[in-house]
Short mmCIF file of C-alpha atoms and ligand atoms in Angstrom, two decimals:
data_model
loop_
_atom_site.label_atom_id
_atom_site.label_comp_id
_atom_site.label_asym_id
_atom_site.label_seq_id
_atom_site.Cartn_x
_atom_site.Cartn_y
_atom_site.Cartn_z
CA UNK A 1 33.14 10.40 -38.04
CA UNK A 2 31.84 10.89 -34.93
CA UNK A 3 30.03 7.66 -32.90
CA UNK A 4 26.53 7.23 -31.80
CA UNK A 5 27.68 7.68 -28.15
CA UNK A 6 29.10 10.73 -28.83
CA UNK A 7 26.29 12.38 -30.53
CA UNK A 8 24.10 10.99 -27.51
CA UNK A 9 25.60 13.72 -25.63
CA UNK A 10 22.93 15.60 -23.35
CA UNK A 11 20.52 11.84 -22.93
CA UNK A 12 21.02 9.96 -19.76
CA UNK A 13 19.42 7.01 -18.76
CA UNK A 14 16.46 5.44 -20.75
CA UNK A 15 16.19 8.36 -23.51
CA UNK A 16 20.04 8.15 -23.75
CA UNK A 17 19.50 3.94 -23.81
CA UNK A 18 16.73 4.22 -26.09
CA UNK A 19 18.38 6.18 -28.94
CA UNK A 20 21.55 3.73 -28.65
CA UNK A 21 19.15 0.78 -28.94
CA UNK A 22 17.80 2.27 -32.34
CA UNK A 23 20.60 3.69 -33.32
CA UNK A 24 20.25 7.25 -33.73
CA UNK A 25 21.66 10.36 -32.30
CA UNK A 26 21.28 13.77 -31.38
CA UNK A 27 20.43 15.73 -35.03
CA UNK A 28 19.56 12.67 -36.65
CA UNK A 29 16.51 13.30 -39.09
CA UNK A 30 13.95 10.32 -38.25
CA UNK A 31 10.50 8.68 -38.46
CA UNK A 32 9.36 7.91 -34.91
CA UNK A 33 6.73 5.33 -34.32
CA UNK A 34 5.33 5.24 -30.76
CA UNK A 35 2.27 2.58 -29.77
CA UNK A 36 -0.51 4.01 -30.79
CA UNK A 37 0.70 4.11 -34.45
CA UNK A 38 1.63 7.94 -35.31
CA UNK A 39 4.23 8.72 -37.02
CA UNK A 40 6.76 11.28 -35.54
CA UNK A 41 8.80 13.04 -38.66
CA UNK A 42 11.67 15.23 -37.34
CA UNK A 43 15.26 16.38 -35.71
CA UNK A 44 16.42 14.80 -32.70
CA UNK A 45 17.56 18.12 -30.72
CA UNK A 46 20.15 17.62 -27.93
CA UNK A 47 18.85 18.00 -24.28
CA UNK A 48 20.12 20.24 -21.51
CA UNK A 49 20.86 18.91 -18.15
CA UNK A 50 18.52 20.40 -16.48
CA UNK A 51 15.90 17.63 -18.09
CA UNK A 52 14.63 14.27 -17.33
CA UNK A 53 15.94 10.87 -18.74
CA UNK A 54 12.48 10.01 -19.98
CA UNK A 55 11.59 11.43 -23.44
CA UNK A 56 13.25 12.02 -26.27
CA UNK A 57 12.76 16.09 -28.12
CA UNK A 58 11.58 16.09 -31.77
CA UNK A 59 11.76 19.05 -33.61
CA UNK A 60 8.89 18.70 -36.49
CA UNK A 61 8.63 19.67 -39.81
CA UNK A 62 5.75 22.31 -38.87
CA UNK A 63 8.31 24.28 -36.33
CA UNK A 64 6.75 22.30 -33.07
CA UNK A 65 8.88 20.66 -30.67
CA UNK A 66 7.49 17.57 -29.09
CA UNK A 67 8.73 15.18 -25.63
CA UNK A 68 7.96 11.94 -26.49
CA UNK A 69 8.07 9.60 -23.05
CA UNK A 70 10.78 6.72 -23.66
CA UNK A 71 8.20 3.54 -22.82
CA UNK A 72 5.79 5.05 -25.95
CA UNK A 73 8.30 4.83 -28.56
CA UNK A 74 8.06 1.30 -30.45
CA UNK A 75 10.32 2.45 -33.51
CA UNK A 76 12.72 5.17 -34.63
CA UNK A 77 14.35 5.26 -37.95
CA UNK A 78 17.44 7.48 -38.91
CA UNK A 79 16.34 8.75 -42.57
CA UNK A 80 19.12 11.41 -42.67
CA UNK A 81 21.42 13.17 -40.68
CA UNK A 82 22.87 16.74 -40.20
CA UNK A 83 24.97 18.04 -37.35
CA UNK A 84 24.20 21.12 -36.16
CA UNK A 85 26.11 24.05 -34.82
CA UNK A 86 24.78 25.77 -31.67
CA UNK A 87 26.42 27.85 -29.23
CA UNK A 88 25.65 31.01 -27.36
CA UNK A 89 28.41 33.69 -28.80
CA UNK A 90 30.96 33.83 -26.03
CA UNK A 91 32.48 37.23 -25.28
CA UNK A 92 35.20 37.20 -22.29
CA UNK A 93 34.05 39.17 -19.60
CA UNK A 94 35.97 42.45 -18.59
CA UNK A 95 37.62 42.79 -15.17
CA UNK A 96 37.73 46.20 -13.95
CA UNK A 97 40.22 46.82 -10.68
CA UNK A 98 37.36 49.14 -9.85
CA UNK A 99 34.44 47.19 -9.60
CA UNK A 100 33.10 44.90 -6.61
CA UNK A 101 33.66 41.49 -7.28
CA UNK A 102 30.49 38.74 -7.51
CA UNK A 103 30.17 35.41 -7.45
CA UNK A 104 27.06 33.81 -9.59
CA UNK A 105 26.57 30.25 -8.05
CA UNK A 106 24.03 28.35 -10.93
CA UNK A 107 21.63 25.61 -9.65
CA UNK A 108 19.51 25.66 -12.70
CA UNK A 109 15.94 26.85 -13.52
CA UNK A 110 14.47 28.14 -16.27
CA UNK A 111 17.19 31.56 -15.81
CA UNK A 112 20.14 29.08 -16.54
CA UNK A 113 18.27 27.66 -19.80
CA UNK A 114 18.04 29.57 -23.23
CA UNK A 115 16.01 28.76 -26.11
CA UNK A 116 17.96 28.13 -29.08
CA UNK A 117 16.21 29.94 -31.75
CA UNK A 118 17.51 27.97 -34.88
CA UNK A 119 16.70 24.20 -33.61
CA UNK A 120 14.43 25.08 -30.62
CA UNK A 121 16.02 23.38 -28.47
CA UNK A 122 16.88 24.58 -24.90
CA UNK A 123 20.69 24.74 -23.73
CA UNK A 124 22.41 26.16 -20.86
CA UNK A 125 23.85 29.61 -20.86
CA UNK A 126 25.93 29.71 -17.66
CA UNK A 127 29.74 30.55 -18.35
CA UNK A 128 30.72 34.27 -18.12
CA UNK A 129 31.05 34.54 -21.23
CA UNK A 130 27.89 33.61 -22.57
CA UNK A 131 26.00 35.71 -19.52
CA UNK A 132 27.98 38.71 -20.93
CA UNK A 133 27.09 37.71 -24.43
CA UNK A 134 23.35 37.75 -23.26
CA UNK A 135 23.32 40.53 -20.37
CA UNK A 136 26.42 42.84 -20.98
CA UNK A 137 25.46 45.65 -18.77
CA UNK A 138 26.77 43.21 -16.18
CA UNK A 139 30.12 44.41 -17.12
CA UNK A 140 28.94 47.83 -15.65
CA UNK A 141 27.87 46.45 -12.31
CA UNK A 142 30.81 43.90 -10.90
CA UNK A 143 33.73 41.55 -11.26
CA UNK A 144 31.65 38.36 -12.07
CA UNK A 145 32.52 34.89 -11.69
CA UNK A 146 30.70 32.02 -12.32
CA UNK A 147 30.26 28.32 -11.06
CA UNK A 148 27.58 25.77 -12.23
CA UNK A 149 26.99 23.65 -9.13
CA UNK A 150 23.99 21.82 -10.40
CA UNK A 151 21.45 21.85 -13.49
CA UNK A 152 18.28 20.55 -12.12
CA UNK A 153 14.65 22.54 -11.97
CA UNK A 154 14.23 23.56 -8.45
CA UNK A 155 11.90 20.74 -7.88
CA UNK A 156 14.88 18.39 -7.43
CA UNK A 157 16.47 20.88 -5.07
CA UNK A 158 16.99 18.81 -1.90
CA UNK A 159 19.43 18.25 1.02
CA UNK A 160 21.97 17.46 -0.60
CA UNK A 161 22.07 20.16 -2.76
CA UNK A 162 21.13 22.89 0.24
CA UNK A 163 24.09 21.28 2.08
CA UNK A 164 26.75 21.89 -0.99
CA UNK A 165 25.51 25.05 -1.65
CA UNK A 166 25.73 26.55 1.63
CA UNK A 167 29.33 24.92 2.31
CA UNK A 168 30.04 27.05 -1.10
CA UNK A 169 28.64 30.14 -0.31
CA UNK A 170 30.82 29.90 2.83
CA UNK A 171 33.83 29.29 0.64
CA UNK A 172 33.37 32.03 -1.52
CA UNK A 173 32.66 34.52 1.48
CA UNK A 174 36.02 33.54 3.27
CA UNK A 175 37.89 33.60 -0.67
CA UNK A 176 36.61 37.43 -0.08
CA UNK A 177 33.84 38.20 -2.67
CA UNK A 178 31.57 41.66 -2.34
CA UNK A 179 27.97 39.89 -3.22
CA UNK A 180 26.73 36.15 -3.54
CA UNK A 181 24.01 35.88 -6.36
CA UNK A 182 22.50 32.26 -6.84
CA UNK A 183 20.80 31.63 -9.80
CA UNK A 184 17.48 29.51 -9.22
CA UNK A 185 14.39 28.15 -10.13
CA UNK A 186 11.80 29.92 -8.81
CA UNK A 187 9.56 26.97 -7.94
CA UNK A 188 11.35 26.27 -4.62
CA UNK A 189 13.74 29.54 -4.43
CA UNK A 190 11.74 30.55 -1.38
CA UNK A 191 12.63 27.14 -0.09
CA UNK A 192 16.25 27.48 -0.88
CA UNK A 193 16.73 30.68 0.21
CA UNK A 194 14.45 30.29 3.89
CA UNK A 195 16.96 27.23 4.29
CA UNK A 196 20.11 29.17 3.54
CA UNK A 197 19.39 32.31 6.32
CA UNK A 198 19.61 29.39 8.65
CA UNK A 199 22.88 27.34 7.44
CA UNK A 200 24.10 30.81 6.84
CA UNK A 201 24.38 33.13 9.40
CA UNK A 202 26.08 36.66 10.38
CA UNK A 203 27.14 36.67 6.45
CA UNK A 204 29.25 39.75 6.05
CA UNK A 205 27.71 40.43 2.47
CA UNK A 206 24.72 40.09 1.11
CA UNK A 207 23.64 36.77 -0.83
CA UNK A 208 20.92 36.96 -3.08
CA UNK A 209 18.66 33.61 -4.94
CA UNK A 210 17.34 34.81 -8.49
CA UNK A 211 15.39 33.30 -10.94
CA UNK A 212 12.58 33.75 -14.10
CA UNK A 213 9.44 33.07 -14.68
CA UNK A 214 10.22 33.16 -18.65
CA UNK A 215 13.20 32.21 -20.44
CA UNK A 216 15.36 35.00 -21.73
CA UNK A 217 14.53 34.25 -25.61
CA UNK A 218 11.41 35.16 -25.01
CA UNK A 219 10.54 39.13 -25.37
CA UNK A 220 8.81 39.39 -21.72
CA UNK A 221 11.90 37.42 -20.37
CA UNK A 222 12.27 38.82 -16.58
CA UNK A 223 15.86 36.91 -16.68
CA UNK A 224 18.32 39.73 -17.90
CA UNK A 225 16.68 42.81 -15.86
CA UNK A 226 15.81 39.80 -12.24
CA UNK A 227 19.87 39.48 -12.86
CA UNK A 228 21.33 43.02 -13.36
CA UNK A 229 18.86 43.72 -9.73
CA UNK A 230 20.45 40.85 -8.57
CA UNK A 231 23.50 41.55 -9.54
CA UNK A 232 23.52 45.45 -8.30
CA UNK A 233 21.84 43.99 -4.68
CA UNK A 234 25.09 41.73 -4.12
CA UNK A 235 27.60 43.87 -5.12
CA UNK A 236 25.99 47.43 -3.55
CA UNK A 237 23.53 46.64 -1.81
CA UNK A 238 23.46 47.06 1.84
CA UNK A 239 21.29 43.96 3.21
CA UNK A 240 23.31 40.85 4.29
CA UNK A 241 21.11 38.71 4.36
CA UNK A 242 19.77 36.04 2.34
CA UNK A 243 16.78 37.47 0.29
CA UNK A 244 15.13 37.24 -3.00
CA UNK A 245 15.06 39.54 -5.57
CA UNK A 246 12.63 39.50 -8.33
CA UNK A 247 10.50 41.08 -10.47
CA UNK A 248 8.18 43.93 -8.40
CA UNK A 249 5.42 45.26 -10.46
CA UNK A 250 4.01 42.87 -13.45
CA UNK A 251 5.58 45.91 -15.99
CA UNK A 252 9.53 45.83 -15.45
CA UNK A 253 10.22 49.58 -13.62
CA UNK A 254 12.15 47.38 -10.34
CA UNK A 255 12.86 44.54 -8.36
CA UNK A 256 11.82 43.61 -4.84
CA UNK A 257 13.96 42.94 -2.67
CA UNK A 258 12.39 40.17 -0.27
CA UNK A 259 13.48 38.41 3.04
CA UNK A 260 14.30 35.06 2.77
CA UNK A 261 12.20 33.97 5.28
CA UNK A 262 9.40 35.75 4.63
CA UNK A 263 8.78 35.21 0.93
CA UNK A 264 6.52 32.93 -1.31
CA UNK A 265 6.32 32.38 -4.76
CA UNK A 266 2.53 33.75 -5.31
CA UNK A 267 1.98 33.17 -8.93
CA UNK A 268 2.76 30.16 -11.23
CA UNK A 269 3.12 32.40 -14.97
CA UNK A 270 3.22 36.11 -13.67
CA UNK A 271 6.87 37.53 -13.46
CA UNK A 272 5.86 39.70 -10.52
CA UNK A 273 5.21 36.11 -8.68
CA UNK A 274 7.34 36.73 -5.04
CA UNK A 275 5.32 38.22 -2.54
CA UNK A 276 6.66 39.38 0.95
CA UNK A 277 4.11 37.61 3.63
CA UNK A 278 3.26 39.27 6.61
CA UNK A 279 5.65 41.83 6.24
CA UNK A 280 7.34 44.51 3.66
CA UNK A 281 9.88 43.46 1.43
CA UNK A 282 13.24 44.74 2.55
CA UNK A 283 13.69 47.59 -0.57
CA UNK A 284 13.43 48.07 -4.38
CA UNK A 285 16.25 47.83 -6.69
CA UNK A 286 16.11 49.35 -9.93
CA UNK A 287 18.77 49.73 -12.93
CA UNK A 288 20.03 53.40 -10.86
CA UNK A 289 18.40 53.10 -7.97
CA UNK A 290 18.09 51.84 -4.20
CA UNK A 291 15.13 52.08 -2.06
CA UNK A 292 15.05 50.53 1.70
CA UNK A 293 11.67 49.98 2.91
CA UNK A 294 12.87 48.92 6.36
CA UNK A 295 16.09 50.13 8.38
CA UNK A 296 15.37 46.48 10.30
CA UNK A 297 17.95 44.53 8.24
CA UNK A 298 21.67 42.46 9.00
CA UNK A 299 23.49 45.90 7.13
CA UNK A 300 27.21 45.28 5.08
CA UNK A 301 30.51 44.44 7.23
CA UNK A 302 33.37 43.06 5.77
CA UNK A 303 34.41 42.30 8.89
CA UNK A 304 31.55 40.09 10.50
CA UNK A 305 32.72 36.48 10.70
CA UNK A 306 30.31 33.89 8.76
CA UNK A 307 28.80 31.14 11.03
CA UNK A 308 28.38 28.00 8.26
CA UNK A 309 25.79 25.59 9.93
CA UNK A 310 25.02 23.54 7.24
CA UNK A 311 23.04 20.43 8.95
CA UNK A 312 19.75 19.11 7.20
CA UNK A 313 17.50 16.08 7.97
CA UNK A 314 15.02 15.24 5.55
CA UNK A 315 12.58 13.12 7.47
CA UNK A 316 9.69 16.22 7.89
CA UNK A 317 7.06 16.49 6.10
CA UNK A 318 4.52 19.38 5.91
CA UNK A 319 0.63 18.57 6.03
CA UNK A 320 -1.81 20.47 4.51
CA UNK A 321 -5.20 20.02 6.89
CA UNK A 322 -8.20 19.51 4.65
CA UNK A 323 -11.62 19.11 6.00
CA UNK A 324 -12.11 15.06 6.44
CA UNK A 325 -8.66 14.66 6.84
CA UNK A 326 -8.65 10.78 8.49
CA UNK A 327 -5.99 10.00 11.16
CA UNK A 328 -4.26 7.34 9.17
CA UNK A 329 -2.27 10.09 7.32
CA UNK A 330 -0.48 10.80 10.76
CA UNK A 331 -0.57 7.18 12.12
CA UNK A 332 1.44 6.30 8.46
CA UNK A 333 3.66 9.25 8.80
CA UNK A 334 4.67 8.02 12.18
CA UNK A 335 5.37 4.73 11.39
CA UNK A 336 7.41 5.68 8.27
CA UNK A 337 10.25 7.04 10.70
CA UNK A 338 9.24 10.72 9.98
CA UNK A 339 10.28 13.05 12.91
CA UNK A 340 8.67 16.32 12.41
CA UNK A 341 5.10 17.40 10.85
CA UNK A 342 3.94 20.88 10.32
CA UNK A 343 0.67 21.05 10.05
CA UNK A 344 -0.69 24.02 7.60
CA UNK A 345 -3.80 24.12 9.82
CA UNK A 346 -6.78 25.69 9.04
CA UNK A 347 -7.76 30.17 10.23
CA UNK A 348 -6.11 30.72 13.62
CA UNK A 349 -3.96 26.99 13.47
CA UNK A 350 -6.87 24.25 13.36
CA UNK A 351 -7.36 20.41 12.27
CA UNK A 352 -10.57 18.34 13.01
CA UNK A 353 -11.31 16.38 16.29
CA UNK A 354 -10.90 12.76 14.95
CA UNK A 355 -6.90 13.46 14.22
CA UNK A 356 -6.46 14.73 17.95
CA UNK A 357 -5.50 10.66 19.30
CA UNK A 358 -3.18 10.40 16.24
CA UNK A 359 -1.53 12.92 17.01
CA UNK A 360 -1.35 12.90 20.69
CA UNK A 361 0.24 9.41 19.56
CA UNK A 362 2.92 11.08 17.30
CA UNK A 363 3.92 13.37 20.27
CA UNK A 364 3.97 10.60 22.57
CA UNK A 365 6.27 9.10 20.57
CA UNK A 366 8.65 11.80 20.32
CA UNK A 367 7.53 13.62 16.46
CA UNK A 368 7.57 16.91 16.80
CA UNK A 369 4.34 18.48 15.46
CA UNK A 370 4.38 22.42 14.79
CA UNK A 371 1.34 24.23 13.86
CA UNK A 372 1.46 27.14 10.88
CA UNK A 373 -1.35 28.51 9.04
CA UNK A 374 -3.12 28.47 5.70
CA UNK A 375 -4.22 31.76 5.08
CA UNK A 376 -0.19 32.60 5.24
CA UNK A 377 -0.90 36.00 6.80
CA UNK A 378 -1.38 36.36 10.29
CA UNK A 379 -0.40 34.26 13.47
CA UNK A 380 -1.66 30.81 14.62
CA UNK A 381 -3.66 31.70 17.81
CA UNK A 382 -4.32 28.45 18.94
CA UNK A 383 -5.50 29.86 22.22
CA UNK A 384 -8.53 31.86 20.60
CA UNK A 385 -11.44 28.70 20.45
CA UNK A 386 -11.23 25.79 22.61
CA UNK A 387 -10.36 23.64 19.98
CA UNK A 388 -7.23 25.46 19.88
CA UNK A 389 -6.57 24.68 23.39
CA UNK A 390 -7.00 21.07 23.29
CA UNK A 391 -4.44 20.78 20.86
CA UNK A 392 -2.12 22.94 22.69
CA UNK A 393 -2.28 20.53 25.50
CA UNK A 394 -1.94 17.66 22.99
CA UNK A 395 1.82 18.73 22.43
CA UNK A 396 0.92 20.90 18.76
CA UNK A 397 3.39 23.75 19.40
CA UNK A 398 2.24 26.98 17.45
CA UNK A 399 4.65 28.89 15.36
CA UNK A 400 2.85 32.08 15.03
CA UNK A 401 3.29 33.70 11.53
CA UNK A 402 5.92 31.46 10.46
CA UNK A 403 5.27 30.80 6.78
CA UNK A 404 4.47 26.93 6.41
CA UNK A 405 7.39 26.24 3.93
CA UNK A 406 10.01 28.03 6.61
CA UNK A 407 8.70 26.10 9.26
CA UNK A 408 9.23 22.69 7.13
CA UNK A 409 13.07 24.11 6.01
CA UNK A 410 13.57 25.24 9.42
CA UNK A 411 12.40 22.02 11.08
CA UNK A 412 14.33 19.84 8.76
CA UNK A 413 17.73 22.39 9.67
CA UNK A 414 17.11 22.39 13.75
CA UNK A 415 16.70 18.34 13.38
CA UNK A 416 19.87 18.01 11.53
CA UNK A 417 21.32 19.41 14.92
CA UNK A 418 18.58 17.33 17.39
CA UNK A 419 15.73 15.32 18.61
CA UNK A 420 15.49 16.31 21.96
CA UNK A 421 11.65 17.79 21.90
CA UNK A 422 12.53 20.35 24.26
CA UNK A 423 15.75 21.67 22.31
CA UNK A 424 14.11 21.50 18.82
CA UNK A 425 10.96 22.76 19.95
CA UNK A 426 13.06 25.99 21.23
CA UNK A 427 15.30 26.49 18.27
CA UNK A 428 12.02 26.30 16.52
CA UNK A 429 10.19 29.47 18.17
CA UNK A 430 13.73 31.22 18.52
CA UNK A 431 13.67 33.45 15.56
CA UNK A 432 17.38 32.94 13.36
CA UNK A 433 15.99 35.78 10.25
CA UNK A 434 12.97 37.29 10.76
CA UNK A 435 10.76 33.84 10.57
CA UNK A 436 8.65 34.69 13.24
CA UNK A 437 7.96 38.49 13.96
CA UNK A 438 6.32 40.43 16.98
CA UNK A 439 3.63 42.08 14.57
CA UNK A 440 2.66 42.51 11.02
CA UNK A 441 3.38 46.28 9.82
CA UNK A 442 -0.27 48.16 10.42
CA UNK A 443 -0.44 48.37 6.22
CA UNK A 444 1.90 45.86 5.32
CA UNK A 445 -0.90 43.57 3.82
CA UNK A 446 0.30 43.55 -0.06
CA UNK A 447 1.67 46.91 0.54
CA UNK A 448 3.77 47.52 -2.95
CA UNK A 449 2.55 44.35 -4.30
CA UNK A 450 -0.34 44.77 -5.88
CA UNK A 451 -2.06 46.37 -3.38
CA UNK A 452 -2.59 49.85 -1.58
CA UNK A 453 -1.79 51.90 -3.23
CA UNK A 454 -2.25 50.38 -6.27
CA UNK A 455 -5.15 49.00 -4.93
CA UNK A 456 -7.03 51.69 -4.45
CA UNK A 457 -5.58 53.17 -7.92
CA UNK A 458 -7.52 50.41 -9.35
CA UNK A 459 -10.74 50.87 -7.79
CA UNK A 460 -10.98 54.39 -8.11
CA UNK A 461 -10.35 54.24 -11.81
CA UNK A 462 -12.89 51.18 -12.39
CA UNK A 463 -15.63 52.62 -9.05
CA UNK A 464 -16.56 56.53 -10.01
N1 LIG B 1 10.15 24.87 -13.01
C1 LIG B 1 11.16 25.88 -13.01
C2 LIG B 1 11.99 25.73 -11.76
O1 LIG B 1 11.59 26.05 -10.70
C3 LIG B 1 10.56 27.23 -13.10
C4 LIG B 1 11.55 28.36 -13.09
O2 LIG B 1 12.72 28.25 -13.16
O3 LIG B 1 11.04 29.47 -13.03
O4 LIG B 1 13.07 25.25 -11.86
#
């Protein structure tokens, strides 16, 4: 018979401690007690890695499956116990001498995590085989490999996770693969990916981050098509850059193809969440088709060399003005040791007077404060009211219509190389991918996202 620590398989830390302590395992039938007196009746279902160490999964008599936090529970008692069975069917993917070959690179997210029908709980499906099992018209498209590098939600993406995965994505462009897809949560994907186009540079092929916004048990699951565009960008596609490629219209007729640096997750639930700012995205992929909405892109070349540059320092931080803000923020930020702000400043790239001496201090003292804007489209034009002025000759240094979030990645990649004010502050308004552009396109505001035309489609159906 198996032991306790082996069916614990899945738990870490204080969930994993807690079941030891009590005695039960994963698929043990119990009664759960926690301190307010209810009584929990149900399964223990195994966890996935790409969870927390703090609660414990119950699935109920009634169907429902419940996260109880580890410091509620006062009791659990094993009344029976079953082991389950649950696996993904496994089929082994076909190689075809034909096809390009593609590397899938897993970090996690809810596109690495399935939803086992039978016990509810949710597992990762990352080997080959099981992506074939799930999404076999990938066999069509490519050669595909797979790694698992991490299993976290993107929240817990962080430096040194950018750091492995660009020293990877260098690896497998030298072993000679056609496309790079990263799998992703889409929470910080934009993050990810706006950090890659600068540790990764002249890439030869394209590398595209992927994710969903719903799991793929579920019937509006964007996972298999966001994958098979994904998939069909990195092994055909043309653009070698980093970029994003997700869901386009809320229905599922293509993908957009977005820059790295020029993308934002828009929409917590929708699928069609990943806008292009300040620009058009770079072309549409669908299951037969590719569109380029730009001849402006880094095209295919086996032959360019990759430029790895995979340097990261984490003391940045990005501050979102509000009105009131009180200087204390910036005089704590300081004195923590942080060494770059960006300030997500309010219209054309504006805080309030009473922060001005704080951070005239900061500068002083050698932070480097860059100034991006709210509203996301347009420039900061801190030259426009006097205002502006004054804090141009405090030090702020403007970034134009770099997005807030590539400013902070971009920051916390030019001061993994240096401090020097002067240096970082001109690696900073050097453009690496597009970060910073000479103009918005003349109708590029939400063109083919939800706007003109669809836009006007709208109104002139719901305005006669
Ligand atoms: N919270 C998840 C993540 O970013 C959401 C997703 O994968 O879409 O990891």
């Amino acid at each position: 018979m198996s032991t306790v620590e082996d069916e614990l398989k899945g738990y870490q830390g204080q969930a994993r401690a807690k079941l030891s302590e009590w005695k039960v395992r994963v698929w043990s039938d119990v009664q759960l007690t926690n301190d307010a007196g209810s009584v929990f009746e149900g399964v223990i279902l195994p966890r996935s890695g790409n969870f927390d160490d703090l609660h414990i999964v119950i699935k109920m008599k009634n169907g429902y499956n419940i996260g109880i936090h580890v410091d509620r529970v006062t009791k659990i008692k094993e009344i029976g116990y079953k082991k389950a069975v649950y696996k993904i069917p496994e089929k082994e993917f076909p190689q075809s001498p034909d096809l390009p070959s593609v590397t899938l690179l897993g970090t996690g997210g809810t596109i690495a995590s399935r939803l086992d029908y039978r016990t509810g709980a949710v597992i990762p499906a990352f080997t080959p085989g099981e992506l074939y099992g799930a999404v076999p018209e990938l066999a069509d498209i490519c050669n595909l490999k797979t790694e698992k590098l991490f299993g976290v939600f993107s929240e817990n993406m962080a430096r040194e996770q950018y750091l492995i995965l660009a020293e990877k994505i260098g690896q497998e462009i030298e072993a000679g693969v056609d496309g790079i897809v990263i799998g992703h949560g889409t929470d910080t994907m934009g993050h990810t990916a706006a950090v890659l186009s600068f540790m990764v540079q002249n890439s030869p092929i394209p590398i595209v981050t992927v994710g969903s916004q719903r799991s793929s048990d579920r019937p509006s699951s964007d996972a298999a098509l966001n994958l098979i565009h994904a998939v069909r960008a990195a092994a055909y596609g043309d653009i070698a850059e980093v970029q994003i490629c997700m869901f386009g219209p809320t229905s599922d007729r293509y993908g957009l193809i977005h820059r790295a640096t020029r993308c934002r997750k828009m929409h917590s639930s929708y699928r069609s969440a990943f806008r292009t700012i300040g620009d058009t995205p770079l072309g549409v992929v669908s299951a037969d088709r590719f569109e380029y909405l730009t001849d402006d892109y880094l095209p295919r070349d086996p032959k360019r060399q990759v430029k790895i540059d995979a340097r990261y320092d984490d003391r940045v931080t990005i501050l979102y003005y509000y009105p009131g803000m009180d200087p204390d923020l910036i005089d704590a930020i300081v004195e923590k040791g942080y060494r770059g702000i960006v300030i997500a400043g309010t219209g054309l790239g504006h805080v309030n007077k009473p922060i001005y001496p704080a951070l005239a201090k900061a500068v002083a003292q050698g932070v480097h404060v860059v100034m991006t804007v709210q509203t996301l489209w347009g420039y900061a034009q801190m030259y426009v009211y006097d205002t502006g002025r004054d804090l141009l000759d405090l030090g702020v240094v403007p970034l134009d219509n770099m997005l807030p979030e590539t400013a902070f990645m971009k920051l916390c990649w030019v001061l993994g190389h240096t401090d020097d004010h002067d240096q970082v502050l001109k690696m900073m308004r050097d453009p690496v991918n597009h970060e910073i552009t000479d103009r918005e396109p003349h109708n590029g505001y939400l063109i083919l996202q939800g706007g003109l035309p669809e836009t006007e489609e709208y109104v002139s159906s719901h305005w006669k």
